[in-house]
Structure formats: C-alpha cells, structure tokens
XYZ file of N, CA and C in Angstrom:
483
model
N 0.849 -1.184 0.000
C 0.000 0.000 0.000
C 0.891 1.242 0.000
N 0.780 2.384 -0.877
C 1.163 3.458 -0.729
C 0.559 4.391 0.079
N 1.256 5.492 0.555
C 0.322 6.712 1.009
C 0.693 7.841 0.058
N -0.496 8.614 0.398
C -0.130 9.474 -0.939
C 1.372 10.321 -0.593
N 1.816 11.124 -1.416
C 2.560 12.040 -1.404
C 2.317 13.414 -1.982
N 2.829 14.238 -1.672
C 2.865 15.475 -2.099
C 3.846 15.530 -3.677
N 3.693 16.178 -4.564
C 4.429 16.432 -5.862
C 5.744 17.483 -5.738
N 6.748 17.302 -5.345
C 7.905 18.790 -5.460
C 7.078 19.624 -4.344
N 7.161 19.752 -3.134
C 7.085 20.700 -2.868
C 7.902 21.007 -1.814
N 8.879 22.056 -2.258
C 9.929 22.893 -1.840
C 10.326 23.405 -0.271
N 11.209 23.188 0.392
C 11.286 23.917 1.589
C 12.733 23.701 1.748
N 13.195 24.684 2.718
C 14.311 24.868 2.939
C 14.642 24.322 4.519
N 15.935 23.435 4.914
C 15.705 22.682 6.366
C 17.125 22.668 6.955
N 17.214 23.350 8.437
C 18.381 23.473 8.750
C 18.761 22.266 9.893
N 19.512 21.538 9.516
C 19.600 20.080 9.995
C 20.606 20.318 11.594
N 19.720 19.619 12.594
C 20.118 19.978 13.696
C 20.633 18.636 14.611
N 20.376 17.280 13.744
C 20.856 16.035 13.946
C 21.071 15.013 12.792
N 22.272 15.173 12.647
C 23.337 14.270 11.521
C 22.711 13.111 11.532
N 22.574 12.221 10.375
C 21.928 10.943 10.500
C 23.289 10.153 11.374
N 22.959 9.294 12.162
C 24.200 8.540 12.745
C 24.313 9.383 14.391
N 23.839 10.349 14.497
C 23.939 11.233 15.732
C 23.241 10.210 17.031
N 23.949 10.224 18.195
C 23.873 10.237 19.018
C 22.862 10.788 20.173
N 23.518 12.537 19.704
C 22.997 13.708 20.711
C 21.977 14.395 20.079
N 21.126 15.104 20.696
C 19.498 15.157 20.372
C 19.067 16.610 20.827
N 19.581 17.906 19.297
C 19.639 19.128 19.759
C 18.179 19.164 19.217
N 17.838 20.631 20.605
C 16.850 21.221 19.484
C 16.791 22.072 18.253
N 16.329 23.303 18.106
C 15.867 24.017 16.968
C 16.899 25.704 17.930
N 17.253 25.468 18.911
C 17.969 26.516 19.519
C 19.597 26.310 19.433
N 19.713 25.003 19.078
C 21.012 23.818 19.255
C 21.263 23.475 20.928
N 20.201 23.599 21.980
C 20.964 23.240 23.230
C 20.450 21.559 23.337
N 21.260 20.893 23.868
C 21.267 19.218 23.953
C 19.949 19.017 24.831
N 19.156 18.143 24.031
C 18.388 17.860 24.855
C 18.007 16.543 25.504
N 18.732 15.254 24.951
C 19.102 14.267 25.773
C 20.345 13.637 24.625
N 20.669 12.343 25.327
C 21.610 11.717 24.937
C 20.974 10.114 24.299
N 20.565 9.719 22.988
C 20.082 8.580 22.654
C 20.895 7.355 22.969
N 20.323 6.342 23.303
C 20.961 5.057 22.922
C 20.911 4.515 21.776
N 20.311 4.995 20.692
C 20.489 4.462 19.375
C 20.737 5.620 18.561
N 21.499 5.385 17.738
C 21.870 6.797 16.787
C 20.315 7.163 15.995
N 20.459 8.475 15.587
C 18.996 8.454 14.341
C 19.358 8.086 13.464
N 18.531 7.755 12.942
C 18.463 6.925 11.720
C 18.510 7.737 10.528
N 18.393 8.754 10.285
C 18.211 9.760 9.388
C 18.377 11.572 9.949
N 18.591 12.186 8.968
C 19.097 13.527 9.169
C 17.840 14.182 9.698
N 17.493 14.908 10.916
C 16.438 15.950 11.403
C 16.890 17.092 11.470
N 15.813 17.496 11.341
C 15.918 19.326 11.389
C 14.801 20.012 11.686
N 14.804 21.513 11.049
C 13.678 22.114 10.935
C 13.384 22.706 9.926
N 12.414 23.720 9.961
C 12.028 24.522 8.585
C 11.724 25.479 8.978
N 12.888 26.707 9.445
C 12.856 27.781 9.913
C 12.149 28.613 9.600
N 11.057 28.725 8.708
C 10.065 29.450 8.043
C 8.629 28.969 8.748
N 8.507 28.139 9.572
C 7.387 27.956 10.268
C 7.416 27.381 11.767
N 6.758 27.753 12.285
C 6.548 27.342 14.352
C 5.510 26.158 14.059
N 5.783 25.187 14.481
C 4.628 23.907 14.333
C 3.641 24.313 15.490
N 2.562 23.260 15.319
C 1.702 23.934 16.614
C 2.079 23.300 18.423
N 3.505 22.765 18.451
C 3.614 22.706 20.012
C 4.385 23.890 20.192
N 4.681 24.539 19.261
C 5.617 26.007 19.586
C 7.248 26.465 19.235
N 7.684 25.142 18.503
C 8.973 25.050 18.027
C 8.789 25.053 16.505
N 9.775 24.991 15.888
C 10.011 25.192 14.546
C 9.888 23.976 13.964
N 8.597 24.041 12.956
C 8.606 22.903 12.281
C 8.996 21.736 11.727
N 9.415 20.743 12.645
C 10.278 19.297 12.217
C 10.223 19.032 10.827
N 11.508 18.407 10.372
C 12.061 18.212 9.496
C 12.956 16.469 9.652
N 12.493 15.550 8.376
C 13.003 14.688 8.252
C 13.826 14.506 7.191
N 15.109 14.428 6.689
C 15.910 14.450 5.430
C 16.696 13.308 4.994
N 16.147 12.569 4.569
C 16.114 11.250 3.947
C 17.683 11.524 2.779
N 17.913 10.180 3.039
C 19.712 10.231 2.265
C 20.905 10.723 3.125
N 21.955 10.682 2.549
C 23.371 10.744 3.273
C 23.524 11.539 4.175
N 24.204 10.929 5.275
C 24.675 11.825 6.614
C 25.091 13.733 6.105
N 24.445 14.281 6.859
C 24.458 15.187 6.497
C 24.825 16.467 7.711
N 26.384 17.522 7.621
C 27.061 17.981 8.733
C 25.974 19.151 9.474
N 26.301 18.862 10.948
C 24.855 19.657 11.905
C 24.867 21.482 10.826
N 24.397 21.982 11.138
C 23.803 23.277 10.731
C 23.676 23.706 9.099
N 23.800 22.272 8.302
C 23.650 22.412 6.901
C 22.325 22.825 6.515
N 22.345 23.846 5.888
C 20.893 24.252 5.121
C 20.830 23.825 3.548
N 19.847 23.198 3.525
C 19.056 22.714 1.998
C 17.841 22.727 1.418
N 17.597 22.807 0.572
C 16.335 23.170 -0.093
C 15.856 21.386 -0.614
N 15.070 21.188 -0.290
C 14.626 19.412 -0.425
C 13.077 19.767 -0.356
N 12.515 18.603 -1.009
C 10.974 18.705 -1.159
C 10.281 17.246 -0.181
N 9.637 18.321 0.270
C 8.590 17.374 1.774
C 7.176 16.761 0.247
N 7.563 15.467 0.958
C 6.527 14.521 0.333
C 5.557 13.860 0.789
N 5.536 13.942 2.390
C 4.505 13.942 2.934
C 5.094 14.460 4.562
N 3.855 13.923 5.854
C 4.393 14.669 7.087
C 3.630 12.859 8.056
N 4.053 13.275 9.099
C 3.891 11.923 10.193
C 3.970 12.656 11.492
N 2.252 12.539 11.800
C 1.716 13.359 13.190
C 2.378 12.296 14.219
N 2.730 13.266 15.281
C 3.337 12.701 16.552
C 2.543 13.186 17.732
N 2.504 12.638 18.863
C 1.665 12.813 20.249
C 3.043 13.153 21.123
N 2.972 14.522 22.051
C 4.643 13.980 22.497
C 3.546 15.139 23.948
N 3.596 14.310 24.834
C 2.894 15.370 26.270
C 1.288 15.850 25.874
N 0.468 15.136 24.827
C -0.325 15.412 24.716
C -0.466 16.823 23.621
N 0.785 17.053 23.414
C 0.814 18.065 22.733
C 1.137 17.112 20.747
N 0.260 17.740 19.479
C 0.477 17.364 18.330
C 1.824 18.183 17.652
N 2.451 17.265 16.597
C 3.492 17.863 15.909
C 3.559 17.121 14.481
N 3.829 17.967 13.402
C 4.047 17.009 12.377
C 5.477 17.319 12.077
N 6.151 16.193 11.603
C 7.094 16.056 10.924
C 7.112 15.532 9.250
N 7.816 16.362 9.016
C 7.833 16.401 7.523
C 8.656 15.607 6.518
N 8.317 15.136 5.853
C 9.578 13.586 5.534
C 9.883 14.185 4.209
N 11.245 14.616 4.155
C 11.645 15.140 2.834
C 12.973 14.578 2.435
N 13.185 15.064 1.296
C 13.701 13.968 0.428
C 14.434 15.102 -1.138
N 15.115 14.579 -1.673
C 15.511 14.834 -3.434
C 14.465 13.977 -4.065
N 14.198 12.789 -3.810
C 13.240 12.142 -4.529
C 12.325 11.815 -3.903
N 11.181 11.094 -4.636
C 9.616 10.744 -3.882
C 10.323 9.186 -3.031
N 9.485 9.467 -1.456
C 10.163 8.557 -0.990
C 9.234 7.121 -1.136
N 9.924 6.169 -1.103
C 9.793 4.945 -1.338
C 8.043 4.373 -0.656
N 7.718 3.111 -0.950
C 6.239 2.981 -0.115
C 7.127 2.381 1.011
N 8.402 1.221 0.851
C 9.129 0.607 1.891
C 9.343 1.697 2.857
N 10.201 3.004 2.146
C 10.464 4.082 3.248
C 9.301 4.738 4.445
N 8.412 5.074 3.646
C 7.259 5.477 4.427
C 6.523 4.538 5.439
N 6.626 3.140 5.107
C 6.160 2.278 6.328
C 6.796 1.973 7.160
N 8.634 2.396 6.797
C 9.523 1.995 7.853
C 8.972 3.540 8.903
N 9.251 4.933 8.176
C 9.378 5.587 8.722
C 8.175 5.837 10.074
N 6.777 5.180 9.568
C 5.529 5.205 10.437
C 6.343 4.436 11.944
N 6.686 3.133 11.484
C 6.927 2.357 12.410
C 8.479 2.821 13.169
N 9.190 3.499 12.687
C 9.845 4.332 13.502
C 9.132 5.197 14.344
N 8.658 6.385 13.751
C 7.857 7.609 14.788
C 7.319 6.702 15.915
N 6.338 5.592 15.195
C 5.495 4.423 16.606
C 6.210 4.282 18.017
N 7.709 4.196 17.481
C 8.374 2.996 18.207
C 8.774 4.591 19.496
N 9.128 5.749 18.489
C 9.398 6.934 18.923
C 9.201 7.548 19.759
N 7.419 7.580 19.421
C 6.831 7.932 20.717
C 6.490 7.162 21.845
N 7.085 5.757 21.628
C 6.476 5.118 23.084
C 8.461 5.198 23.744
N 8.919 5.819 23.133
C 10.707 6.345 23.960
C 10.505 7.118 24.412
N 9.725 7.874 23.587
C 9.461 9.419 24.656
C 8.262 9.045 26.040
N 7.595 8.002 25.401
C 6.641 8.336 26.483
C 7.233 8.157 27.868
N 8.276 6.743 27.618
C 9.290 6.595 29.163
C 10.064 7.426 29.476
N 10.512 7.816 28.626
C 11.639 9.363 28.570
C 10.624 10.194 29.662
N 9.578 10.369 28.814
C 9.125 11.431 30.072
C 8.555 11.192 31.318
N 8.150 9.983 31.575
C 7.534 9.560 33.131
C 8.481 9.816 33.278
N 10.151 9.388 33.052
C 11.277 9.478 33.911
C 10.984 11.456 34.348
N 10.856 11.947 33.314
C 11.107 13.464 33.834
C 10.175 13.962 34.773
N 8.589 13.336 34.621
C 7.682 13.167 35.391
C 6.453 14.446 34.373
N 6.927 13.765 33.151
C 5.886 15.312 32.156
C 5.005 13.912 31.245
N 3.508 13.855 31.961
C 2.654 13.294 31.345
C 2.032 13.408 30.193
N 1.346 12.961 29.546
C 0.240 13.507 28.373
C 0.376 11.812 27.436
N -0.479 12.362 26.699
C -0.091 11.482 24.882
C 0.257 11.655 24.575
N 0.804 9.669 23.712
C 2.103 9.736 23.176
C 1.853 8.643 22.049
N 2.282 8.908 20.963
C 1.747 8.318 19.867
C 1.792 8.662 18.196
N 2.376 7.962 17.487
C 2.196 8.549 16.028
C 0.802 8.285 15.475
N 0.555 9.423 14.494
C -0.823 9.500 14.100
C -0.873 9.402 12.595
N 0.136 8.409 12.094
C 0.504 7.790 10.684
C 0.688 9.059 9.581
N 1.007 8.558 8.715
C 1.079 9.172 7.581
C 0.386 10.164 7.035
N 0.764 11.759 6.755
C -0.478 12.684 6.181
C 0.279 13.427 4.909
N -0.256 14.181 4.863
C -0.568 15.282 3.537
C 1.070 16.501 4.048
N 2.232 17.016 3.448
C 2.748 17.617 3.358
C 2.466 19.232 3.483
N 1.846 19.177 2.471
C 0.771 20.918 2.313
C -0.149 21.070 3.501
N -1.008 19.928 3.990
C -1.848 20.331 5.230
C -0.882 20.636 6.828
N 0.056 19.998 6.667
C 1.605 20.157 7.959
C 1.196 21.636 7.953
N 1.941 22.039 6.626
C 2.512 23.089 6.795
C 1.305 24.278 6.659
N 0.096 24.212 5.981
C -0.909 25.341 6.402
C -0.876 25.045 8.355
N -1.134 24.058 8.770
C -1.494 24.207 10.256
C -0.210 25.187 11.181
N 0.998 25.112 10.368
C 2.033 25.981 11.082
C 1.681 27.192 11.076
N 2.403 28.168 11.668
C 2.406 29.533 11.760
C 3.688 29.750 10.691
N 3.211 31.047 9.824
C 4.514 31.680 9.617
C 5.207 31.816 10.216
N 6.242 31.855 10.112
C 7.307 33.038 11.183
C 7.609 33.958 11.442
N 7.856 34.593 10.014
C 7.424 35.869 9.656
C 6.517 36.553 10.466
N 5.004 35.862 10.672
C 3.698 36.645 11.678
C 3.854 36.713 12.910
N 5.346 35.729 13.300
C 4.965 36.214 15.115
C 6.667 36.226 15.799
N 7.132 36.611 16.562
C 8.136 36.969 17.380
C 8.226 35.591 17.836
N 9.459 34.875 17.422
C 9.909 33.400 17.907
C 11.471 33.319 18.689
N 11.293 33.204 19.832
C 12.791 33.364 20.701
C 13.499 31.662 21.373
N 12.347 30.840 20.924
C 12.514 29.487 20.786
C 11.459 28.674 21.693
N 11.281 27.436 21.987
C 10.175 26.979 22.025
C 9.725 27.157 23.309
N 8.012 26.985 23.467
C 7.513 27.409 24.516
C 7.869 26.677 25.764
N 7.719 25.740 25.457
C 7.831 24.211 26.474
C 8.889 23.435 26.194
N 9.140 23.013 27.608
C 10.300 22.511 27.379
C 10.348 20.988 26.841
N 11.718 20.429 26.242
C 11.513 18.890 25.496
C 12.672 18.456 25.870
C-alpha cells in the first residue's frame, strides 16, 4: 500500500541532527538528551514555520549523513503526526526524490516505536500527556497548520523537550 505524497514541494531545512547522531539538539542547538540508538536519518527544521507545540517545524531528510547546521532546499513529500505530552506535531519527511512505499512504512513504524521512547523518557522526567504517532499525512496540510514566522516573534520553544 502506498500513502499518498505530495508532488515537489519545496522547503528549505536546517539540519540539527546528523543521520548517525547520538545527541538530540533542538531548533535553539541546546542538547536535549543523549540517545541510545543513533537516528536513523538527518532531522531538522524549517525555519520558516513554528509547528503547533511552539517550536520550529520538524524536518526529516532522507539520504546521506548530512554535517549539523547544513541548510538545503529538499521537497517534503509527505508529514507523520506525533503525540509527544499530549501536545500534536508534524514532521515532515523530505527527500531529493519521492520517498519509497518501503520508506514510508519503515518511517511510520519508527515515529510508533518513537513515541512510546518518549513516552518513558518522560515519566522518567515526570511530564505526562499522549504519546503516539498519528501515521502518515498530507505535506501541504503540515505546513498550512504551522504559523509563519514571519507573523509572530519566535525566541525558541515554549515548552520545554
């Protein structure tokens, strides 16, 4: 089964964890824990929009390890809702090319596995809520639900992660 994808559509993503990384910055670069498994792929953001938990729109960048604060222009082909404190986030799965149907079912069952790390991650911190991926969506709908950036004064995220 495929899910759909989005056609080319363009964004620019400043990568804040090297695929192979360890350490787990945010969108400010301060460390915010230490993984036991490297990521699996390059994350970032998309400094042109605040997602709706209050940070800068996640970014997934599919293909070669790629050095922390590299900026690129890559096209999001679709996005993969996350539950993290009860609070929603999409992440955006982008790519040079349309990603695979294999890629996209690995990537679901990653986020899955994701949020039930965070969910222990956070009893340990003692910060409750839902936790959960909310599968595969639409690229273009991610990013209408963001805020510009442009429209509002962003000094980095509201809550802490």
């Amino acid at each position: 089964m495929m899910f759909k994808q989005n056609p080319r559509l363009p964004v620019e993503v400043v990568i804040e964890i090297p695929r192979g990384s360890f350490l787990k910055r945010g969108s400010t670069g301060q460390l915010d824990f230490i993984s036991l498994l490297p990521c699996p792929f390059n994350y970032g953001s998309i400094p042109a929009y605040i997602g709706l938990e209050g940070d800068l729109l996640d970014a997934v960048v599919l293909g070669p390890r790629l050095a922390l604060g590299t900026t690129l222009t890559v096209y999001a082909w679709g996005a993969i809702g996350v539950y993290d404190r009860g609070m929603y986030d999409d992440k955006l799965i982008c790519s040079l090319t349309p990603v695979s149907p294999w890629q996209q079912r690995g990537l679901v069952l990653f986020f899955s596995c994701y949020a039930q790390a965070k969910r222990l991650l956070n009893a340990f911190r003692g910060r409750w809520g839902r936790h959960g991926c909310g599968g595969w969506g639409d690229a273009a709908a991610a990013i209408a639900k963001a805020t510009p950036r442009a429209a509002v004064e962003w000094y980095g995220p509201s809550v802490p992660f």
